Coordinates of N, CA and C in Angstrom, one line a residue:
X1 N 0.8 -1.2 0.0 CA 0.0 0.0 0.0 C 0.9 1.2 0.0
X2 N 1.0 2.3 -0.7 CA 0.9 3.4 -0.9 C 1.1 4.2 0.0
X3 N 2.7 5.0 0.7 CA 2.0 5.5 1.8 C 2.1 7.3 0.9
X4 N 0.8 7.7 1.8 CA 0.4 9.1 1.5 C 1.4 10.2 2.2
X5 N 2.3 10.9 1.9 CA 2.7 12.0 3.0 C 2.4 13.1 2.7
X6 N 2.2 13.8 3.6 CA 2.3 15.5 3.7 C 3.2 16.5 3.6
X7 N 3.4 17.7 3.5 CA 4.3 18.5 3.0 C 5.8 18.2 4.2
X8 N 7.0 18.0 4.0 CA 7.5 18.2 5.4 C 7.7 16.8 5.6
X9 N 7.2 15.9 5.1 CA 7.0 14.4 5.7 C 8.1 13.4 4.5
X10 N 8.8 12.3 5.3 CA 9.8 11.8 4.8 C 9.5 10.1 5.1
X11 N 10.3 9.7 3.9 CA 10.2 8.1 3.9 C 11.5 7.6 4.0
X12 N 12.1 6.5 4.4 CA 13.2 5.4 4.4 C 13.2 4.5 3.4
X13 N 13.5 4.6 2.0 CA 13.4 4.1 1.2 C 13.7 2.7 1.2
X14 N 15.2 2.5 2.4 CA 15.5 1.2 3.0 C 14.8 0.3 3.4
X15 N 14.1 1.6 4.4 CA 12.8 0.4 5.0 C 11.3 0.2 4.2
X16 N 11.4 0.9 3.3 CA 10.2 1.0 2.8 C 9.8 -0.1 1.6
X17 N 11.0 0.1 0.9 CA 10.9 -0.6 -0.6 C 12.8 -1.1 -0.4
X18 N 13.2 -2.0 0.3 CA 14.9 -2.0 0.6 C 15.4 -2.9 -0.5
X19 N 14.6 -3.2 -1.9 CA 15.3 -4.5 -2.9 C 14.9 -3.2 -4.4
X20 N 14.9 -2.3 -4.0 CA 14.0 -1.0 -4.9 C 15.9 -0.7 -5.5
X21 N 16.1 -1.0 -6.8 CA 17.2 0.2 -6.9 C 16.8 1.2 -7.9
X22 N 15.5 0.8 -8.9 CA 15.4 1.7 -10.2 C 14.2 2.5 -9.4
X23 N 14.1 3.7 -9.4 CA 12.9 4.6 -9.1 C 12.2 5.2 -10.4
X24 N 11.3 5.0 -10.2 CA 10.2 5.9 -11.0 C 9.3 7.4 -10.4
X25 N 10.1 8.3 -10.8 CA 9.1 9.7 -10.4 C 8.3 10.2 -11.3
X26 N 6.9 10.1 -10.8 CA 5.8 10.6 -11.7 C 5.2 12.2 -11.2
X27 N 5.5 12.6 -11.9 CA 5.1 14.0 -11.5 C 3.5 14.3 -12.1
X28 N 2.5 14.7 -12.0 CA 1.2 15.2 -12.9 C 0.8 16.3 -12.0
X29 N -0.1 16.9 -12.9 CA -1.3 18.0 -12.6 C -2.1 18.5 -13.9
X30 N -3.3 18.8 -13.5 CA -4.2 18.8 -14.2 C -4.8 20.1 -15.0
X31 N -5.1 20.2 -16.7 CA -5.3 21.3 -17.3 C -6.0 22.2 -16.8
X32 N -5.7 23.4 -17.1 CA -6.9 24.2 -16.3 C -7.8 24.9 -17.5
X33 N -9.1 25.3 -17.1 CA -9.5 26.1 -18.5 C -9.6 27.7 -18.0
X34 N -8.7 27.8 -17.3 CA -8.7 29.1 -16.7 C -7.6 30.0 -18.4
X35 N -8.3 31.0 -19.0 CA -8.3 31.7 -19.9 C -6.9 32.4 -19.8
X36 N -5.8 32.3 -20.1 CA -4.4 33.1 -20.1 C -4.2 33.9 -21.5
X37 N -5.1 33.0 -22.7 CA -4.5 33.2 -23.7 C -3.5 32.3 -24.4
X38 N -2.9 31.5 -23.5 CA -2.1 30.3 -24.1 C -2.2 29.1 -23.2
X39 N -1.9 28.2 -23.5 CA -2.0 26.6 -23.0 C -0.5 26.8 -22.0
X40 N -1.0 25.6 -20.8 CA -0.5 25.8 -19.8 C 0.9 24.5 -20.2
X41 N 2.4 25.1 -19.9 CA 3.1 24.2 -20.1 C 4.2 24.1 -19.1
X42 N 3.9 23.1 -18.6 CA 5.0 22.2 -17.1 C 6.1 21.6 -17.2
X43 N 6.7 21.9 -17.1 CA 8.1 21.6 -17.1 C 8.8 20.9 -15.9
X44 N 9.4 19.6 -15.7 CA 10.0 19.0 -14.6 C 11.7 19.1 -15.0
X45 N 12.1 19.4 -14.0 CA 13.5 19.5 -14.0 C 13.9 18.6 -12.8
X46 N 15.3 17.5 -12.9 CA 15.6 17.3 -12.0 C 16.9 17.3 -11.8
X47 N 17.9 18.2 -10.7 CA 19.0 18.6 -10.6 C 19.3 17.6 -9.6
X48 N 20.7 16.9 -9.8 CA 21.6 15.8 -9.2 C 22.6 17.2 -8.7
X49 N 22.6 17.2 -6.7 CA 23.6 18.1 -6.3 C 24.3 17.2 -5.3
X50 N 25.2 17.7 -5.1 CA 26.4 17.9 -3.9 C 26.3 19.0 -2.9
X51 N 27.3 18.8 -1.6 CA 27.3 20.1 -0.5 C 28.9 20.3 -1.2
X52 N 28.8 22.0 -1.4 CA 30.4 22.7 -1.7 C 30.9 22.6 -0.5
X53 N 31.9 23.1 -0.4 CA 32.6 23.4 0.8 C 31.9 24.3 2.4
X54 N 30.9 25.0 1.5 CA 30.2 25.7 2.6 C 28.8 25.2 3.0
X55 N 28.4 24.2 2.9 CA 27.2 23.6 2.8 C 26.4 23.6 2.0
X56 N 26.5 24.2 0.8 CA 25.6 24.5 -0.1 C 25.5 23.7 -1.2
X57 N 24.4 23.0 -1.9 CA 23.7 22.6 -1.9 C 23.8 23.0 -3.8
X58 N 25.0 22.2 -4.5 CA 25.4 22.8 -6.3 C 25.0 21.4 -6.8
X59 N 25.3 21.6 -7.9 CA 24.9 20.7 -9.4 C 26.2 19.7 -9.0
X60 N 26.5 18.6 -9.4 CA 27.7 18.3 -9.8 C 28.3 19.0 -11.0
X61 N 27.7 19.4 -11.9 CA 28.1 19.8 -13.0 C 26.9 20.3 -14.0
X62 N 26.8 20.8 -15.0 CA 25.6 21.4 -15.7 C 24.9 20.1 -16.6
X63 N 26.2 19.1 -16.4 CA 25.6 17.9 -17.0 C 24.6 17.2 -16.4
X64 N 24.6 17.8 -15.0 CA 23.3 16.5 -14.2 C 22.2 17.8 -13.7
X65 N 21.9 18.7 -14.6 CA 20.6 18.8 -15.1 C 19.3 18.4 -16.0
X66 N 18.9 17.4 -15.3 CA 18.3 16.9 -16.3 C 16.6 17.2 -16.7
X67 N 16.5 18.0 -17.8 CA 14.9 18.3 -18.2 C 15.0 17.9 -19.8
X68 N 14.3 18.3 -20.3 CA 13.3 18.1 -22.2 C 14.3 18.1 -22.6
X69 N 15.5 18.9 -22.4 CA 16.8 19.9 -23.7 C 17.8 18.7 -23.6
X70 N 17.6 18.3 -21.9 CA 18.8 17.2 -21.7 C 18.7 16.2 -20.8
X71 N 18.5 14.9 -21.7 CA 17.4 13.8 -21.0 C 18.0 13.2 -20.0
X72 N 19.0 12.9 -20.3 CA 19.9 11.8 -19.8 C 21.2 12.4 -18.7
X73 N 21.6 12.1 -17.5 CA 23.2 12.3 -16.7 C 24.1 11.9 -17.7
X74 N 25.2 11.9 -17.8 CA 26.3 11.0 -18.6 C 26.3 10.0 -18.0
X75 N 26.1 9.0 -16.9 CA 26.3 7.6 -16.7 C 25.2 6.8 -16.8
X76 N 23.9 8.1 -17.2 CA 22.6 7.0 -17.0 C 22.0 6.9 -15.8
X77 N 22.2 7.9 -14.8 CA 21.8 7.3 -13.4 C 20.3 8.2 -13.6
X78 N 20.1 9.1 -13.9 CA 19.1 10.1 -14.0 C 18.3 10.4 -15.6
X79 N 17.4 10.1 -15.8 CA 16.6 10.1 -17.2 C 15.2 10.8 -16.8
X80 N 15.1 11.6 -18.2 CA 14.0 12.6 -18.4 C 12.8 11.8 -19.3
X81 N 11.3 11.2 -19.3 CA 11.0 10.5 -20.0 C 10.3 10.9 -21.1
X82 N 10.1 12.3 -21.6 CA 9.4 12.9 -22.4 C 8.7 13.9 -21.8
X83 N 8.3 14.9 -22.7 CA 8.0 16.3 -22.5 C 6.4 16.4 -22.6
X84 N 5.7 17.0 -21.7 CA 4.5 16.6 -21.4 C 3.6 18.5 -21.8
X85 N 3.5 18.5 -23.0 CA 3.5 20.1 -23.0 C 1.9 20.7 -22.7
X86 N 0.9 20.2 -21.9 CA -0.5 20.5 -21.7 C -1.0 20.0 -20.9
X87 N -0.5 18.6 -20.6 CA -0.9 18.5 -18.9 C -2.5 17.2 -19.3
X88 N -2.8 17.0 -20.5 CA -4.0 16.5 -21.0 C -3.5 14.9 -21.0
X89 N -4.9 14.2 -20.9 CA -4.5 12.2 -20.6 C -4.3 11.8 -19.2
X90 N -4.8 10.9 -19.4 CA -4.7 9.7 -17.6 C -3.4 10.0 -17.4
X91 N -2.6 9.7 -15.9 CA -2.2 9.7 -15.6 C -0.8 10.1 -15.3
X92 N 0.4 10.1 -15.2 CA 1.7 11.1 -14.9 C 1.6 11.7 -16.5
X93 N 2.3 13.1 -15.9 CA 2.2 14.2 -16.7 C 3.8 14.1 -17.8
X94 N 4.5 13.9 -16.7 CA 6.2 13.4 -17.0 C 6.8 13.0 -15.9
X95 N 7.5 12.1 -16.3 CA 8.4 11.1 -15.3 C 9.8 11.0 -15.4
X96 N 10.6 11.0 -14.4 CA 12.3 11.1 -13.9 C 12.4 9.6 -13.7
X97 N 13.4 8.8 -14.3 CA 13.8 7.4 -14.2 C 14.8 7.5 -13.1
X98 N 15.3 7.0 -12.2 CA 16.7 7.3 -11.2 C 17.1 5.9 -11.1
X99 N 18.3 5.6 -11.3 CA 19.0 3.9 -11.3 C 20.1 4.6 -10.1
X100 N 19.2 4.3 -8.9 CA 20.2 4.3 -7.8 C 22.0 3.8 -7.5
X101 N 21.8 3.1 -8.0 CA 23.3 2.4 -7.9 C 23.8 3.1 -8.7
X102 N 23.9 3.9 -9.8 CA 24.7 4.2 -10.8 C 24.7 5.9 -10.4
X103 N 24.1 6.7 -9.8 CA 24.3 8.0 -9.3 C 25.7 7.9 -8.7
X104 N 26.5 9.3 -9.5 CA 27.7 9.1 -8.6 C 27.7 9.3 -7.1
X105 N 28.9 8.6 -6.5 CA 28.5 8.7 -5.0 C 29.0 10.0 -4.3
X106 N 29.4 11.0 -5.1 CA 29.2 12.3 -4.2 C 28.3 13.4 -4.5
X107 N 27.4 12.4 -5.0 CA 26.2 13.3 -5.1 C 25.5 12.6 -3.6
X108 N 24.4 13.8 -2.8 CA 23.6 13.8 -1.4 C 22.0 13.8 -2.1
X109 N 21.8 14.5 -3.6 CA 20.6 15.0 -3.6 C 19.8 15.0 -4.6
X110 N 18.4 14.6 -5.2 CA 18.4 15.1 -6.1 C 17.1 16.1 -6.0
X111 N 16.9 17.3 -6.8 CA 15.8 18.3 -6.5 C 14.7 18.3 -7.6
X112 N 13.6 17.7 -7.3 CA 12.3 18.0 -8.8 C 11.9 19.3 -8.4
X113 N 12.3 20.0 -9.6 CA 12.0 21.0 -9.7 C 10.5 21.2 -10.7
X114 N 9.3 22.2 -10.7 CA 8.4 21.9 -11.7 C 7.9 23.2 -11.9
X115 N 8.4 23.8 -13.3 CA 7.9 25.4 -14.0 C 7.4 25.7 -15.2
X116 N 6.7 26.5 -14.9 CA 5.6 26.6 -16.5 C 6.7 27.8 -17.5
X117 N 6.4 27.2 -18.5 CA 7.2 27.4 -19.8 C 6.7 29.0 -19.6
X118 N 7.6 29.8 -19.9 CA 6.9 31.4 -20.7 C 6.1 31.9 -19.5
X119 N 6.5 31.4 -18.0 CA 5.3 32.0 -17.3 C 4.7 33.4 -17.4
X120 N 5.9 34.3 -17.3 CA 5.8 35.5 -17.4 C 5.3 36.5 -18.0
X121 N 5.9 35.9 -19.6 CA 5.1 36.5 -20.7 C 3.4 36.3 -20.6
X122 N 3.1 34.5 -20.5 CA 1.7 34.1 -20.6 C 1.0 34.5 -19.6
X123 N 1.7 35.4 -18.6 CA 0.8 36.0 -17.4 C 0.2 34.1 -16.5
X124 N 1.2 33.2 -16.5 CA 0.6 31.9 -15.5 C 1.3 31.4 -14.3
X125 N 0.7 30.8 -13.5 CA 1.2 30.8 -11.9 C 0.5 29.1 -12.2
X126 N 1.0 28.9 -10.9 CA 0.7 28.0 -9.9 C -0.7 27.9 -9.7
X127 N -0.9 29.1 -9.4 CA -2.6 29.8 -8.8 C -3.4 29.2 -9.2
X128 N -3.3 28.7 -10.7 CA -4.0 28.6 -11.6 C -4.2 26.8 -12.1
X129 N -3.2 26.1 -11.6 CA -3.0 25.1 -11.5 C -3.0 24.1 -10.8
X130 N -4.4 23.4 -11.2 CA -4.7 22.4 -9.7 C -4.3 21.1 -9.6
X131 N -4.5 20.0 -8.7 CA -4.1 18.8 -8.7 C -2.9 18.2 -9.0
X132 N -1.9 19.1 -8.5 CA -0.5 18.7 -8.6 C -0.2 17.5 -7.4
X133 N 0.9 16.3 -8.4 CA 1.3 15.5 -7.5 C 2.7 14.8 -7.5
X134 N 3.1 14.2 -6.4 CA 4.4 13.5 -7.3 C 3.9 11.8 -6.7
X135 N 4.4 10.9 -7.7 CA 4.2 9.6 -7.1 C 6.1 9.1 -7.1
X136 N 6.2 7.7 -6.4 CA 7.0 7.4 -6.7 C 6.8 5.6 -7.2
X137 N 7.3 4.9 -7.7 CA 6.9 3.9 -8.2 C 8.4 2.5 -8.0
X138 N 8.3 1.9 -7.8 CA 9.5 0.5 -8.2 C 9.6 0.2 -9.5
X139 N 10.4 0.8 -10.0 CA 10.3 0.4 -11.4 C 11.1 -0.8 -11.1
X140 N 11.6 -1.7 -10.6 CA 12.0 -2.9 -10.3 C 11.1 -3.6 -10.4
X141 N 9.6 -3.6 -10.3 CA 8.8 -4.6 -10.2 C 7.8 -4.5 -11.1
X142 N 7.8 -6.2 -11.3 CA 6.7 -6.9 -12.4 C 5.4 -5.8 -12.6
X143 N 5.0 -5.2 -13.6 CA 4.0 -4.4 -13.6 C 1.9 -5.2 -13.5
X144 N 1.6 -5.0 -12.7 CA 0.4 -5.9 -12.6 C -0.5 -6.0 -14.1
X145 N -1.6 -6.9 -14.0 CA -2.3 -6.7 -15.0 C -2.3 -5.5 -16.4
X146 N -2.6 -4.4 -15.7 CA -3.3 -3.2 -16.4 C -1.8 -2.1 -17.0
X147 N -0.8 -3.3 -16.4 CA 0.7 -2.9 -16.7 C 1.3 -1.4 -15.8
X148 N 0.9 -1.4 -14.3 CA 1.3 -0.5 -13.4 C 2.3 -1.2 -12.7
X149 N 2.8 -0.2 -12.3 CA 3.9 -0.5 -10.9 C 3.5 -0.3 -10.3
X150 N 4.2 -1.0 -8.6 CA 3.7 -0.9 -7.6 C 4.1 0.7 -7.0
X151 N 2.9 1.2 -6.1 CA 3.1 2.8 -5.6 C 4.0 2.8 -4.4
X152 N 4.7 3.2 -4.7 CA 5.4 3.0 -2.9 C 5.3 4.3 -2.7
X153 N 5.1 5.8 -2.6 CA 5.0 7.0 -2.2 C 4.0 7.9 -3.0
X154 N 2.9 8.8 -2.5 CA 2.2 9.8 -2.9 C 2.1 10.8 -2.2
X155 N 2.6 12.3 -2.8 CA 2.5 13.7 -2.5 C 1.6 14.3 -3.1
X156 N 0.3 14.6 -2.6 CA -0.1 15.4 -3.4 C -0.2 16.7 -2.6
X157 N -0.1 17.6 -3.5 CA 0.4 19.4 -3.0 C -1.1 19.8 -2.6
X158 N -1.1 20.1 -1.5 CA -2.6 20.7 -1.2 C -2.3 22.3 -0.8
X159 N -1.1 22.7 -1.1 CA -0.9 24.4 -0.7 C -1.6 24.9 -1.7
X160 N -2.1 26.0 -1.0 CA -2.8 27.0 -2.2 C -1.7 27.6 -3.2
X161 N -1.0 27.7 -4.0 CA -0.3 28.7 -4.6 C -1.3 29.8 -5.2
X162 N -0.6 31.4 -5.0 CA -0.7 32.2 -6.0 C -0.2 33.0 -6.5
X163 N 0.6 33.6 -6.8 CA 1.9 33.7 -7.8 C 2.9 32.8 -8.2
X164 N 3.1 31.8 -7.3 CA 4.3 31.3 -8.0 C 4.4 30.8 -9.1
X165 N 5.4 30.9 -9.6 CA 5.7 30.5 -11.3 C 6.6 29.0 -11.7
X166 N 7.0 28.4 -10.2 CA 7.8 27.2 -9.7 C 7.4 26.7 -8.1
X167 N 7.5 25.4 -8.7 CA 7.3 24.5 -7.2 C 8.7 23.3 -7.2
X168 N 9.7 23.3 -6.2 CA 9.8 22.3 -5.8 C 9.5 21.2 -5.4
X169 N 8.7 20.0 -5.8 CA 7.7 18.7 -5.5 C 8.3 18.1 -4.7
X170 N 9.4 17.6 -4.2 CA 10.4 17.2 -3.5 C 11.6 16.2 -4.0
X171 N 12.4 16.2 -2.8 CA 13.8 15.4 -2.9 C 14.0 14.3 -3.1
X172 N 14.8 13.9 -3.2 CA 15.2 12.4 -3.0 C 16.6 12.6 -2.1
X173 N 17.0 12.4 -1.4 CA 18.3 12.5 -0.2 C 18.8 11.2 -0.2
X174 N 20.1 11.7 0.1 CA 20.9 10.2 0.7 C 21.6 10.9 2.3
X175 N 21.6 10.3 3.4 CA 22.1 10.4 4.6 C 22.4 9.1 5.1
X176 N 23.9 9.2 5.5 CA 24.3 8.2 6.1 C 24.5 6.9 5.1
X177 N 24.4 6.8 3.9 CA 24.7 6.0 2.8 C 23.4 5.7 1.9
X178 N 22.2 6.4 3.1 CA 20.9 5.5 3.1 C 19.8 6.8 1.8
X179 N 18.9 6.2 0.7 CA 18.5 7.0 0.4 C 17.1 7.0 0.8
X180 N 16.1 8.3 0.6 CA 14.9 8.9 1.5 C 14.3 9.4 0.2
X181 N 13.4 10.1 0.4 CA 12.8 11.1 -0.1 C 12.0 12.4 0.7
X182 N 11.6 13.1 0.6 CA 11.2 14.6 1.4 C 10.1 15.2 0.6
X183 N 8.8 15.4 1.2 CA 7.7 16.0 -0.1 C 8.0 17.5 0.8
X184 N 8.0 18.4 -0.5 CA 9.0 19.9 0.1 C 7.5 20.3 -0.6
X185 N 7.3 20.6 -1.6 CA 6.4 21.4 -1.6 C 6.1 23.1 -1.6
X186 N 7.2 23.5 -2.1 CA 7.8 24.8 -1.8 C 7.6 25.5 -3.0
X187 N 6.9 27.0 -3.2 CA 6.4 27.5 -4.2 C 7.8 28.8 -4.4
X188 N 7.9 29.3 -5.6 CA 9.1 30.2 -6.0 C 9.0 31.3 -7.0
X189 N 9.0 31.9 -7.0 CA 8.8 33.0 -8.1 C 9.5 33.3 -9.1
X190 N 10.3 32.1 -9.4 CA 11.5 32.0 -10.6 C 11.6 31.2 -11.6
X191 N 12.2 30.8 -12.4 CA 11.9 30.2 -13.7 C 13.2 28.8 -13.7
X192 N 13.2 28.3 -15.1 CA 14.4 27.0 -14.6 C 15.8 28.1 -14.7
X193 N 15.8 29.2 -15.3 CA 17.0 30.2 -15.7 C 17.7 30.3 -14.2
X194 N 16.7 31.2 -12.8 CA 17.0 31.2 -11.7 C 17.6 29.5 -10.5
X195 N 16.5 28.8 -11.0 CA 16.9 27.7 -10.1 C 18.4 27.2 -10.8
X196 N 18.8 27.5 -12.0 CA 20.3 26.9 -12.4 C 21.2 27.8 -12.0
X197 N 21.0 28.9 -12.1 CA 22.3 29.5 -11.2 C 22.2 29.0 -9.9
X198 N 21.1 29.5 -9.1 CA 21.2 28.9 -8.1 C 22.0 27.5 -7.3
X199 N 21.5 26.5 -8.8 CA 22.9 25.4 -8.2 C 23.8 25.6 -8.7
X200 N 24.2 26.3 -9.0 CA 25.2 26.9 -9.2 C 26.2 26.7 -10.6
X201 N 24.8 26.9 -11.5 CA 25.0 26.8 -13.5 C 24.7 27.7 -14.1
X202 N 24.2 27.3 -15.1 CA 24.0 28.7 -16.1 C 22.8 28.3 -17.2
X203 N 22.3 29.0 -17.7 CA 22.0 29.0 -18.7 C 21.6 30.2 -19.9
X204 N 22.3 29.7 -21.1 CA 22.1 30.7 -21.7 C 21.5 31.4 -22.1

């Protein structure tokens, strides 16, 4: 069974799913027919970091950004599964592959990041955008009948957003050798341009 957590609320992936090494992150949320003038487009990013010297919390490199532009880490540990530009159809919106064993090991983190294309210009938020979730899945296991995996984690965002133009969905962590996950839940007023400096990249 499925466990449900709340914003703030953290799993033991050891003890939860401990034979689990391939993860499946399904990110969704649902169209809105709230009138902007242009169709709503979501964007998942997931940034593979390290602590610098000062605790802070960088990219390994600009290589283990992984979104639409750039699918794949260079070892394969982190995959982007396609670009989901309207949010329309059953079930996950776009999904992050993670092959645990193969993440280098001085990486601590990895960060889903989730921002609407052109927010700015298209005048769209968060606000406006309901039913956001993240699942997590075993992709290690036999998919039943109807061809699903089994659920091992559900976040769904019940914060109201209204301006923000980015959400953090949450983590995936490693502590002590051991990896976790964290539903963060954290709304932002920036685009994927700000969160890449921020770990400390670039884009052009």
């Amino acid at each position: 069974m499925a466990i449900n957590l709340t914003k703030g609320g953290r799993i033991n992936l050891e003890k939860e799913a401990p034979l689990m090494t391939k993860v499946r992150m399904g990110l969704g949320w649902k169209p809105n027919t709230f009138n902007s003038g242009s169709k709503y487009d979501l964007d998942v990013t997931a940034f593979v970091l390290k602590q610098d010297a000062s605790g802070k919390s960088v990219m390994l490199s600009e290589e283990y950004m992984i979104f639409y532009n750039q699918t794949s880490t260079p070892e394969g540990s982190v995959k982007h599964l396609g670009d989901n530009r309207t949010g329309d159809g059953d079930g996950d919106d776009e999904t992050i592959l993670v092959e645990l064993p193969l993440i280098p090991a001085v990486a601590d983190e990895i960060s889903f990041i989730v921002t609407i294309h052109d927010a700015v210009a298209r005048k769209q938020n968060f606000g406006q955008v309901p039913g956001c979730y993240v699942k997590m899945y075993d992709a290690d296991a036999t998919p039943d009948a109807d061809g699903n995996l089994p659920v091992i984690m559900q976040y769904d965002l019940e914060d109201d957003f209204s301006n923000e133009t980015a959400v953090q969905f949450g983590s995936l962590y490693k502590k002590d050798g051991k990896w976790g996950f964290k539903a963060v839940g954290q709304g932002f007023n920036a685009g994927l341009k700000e969160f890449c400096e921020g770990y400390g990249g670039s884009v052009a």
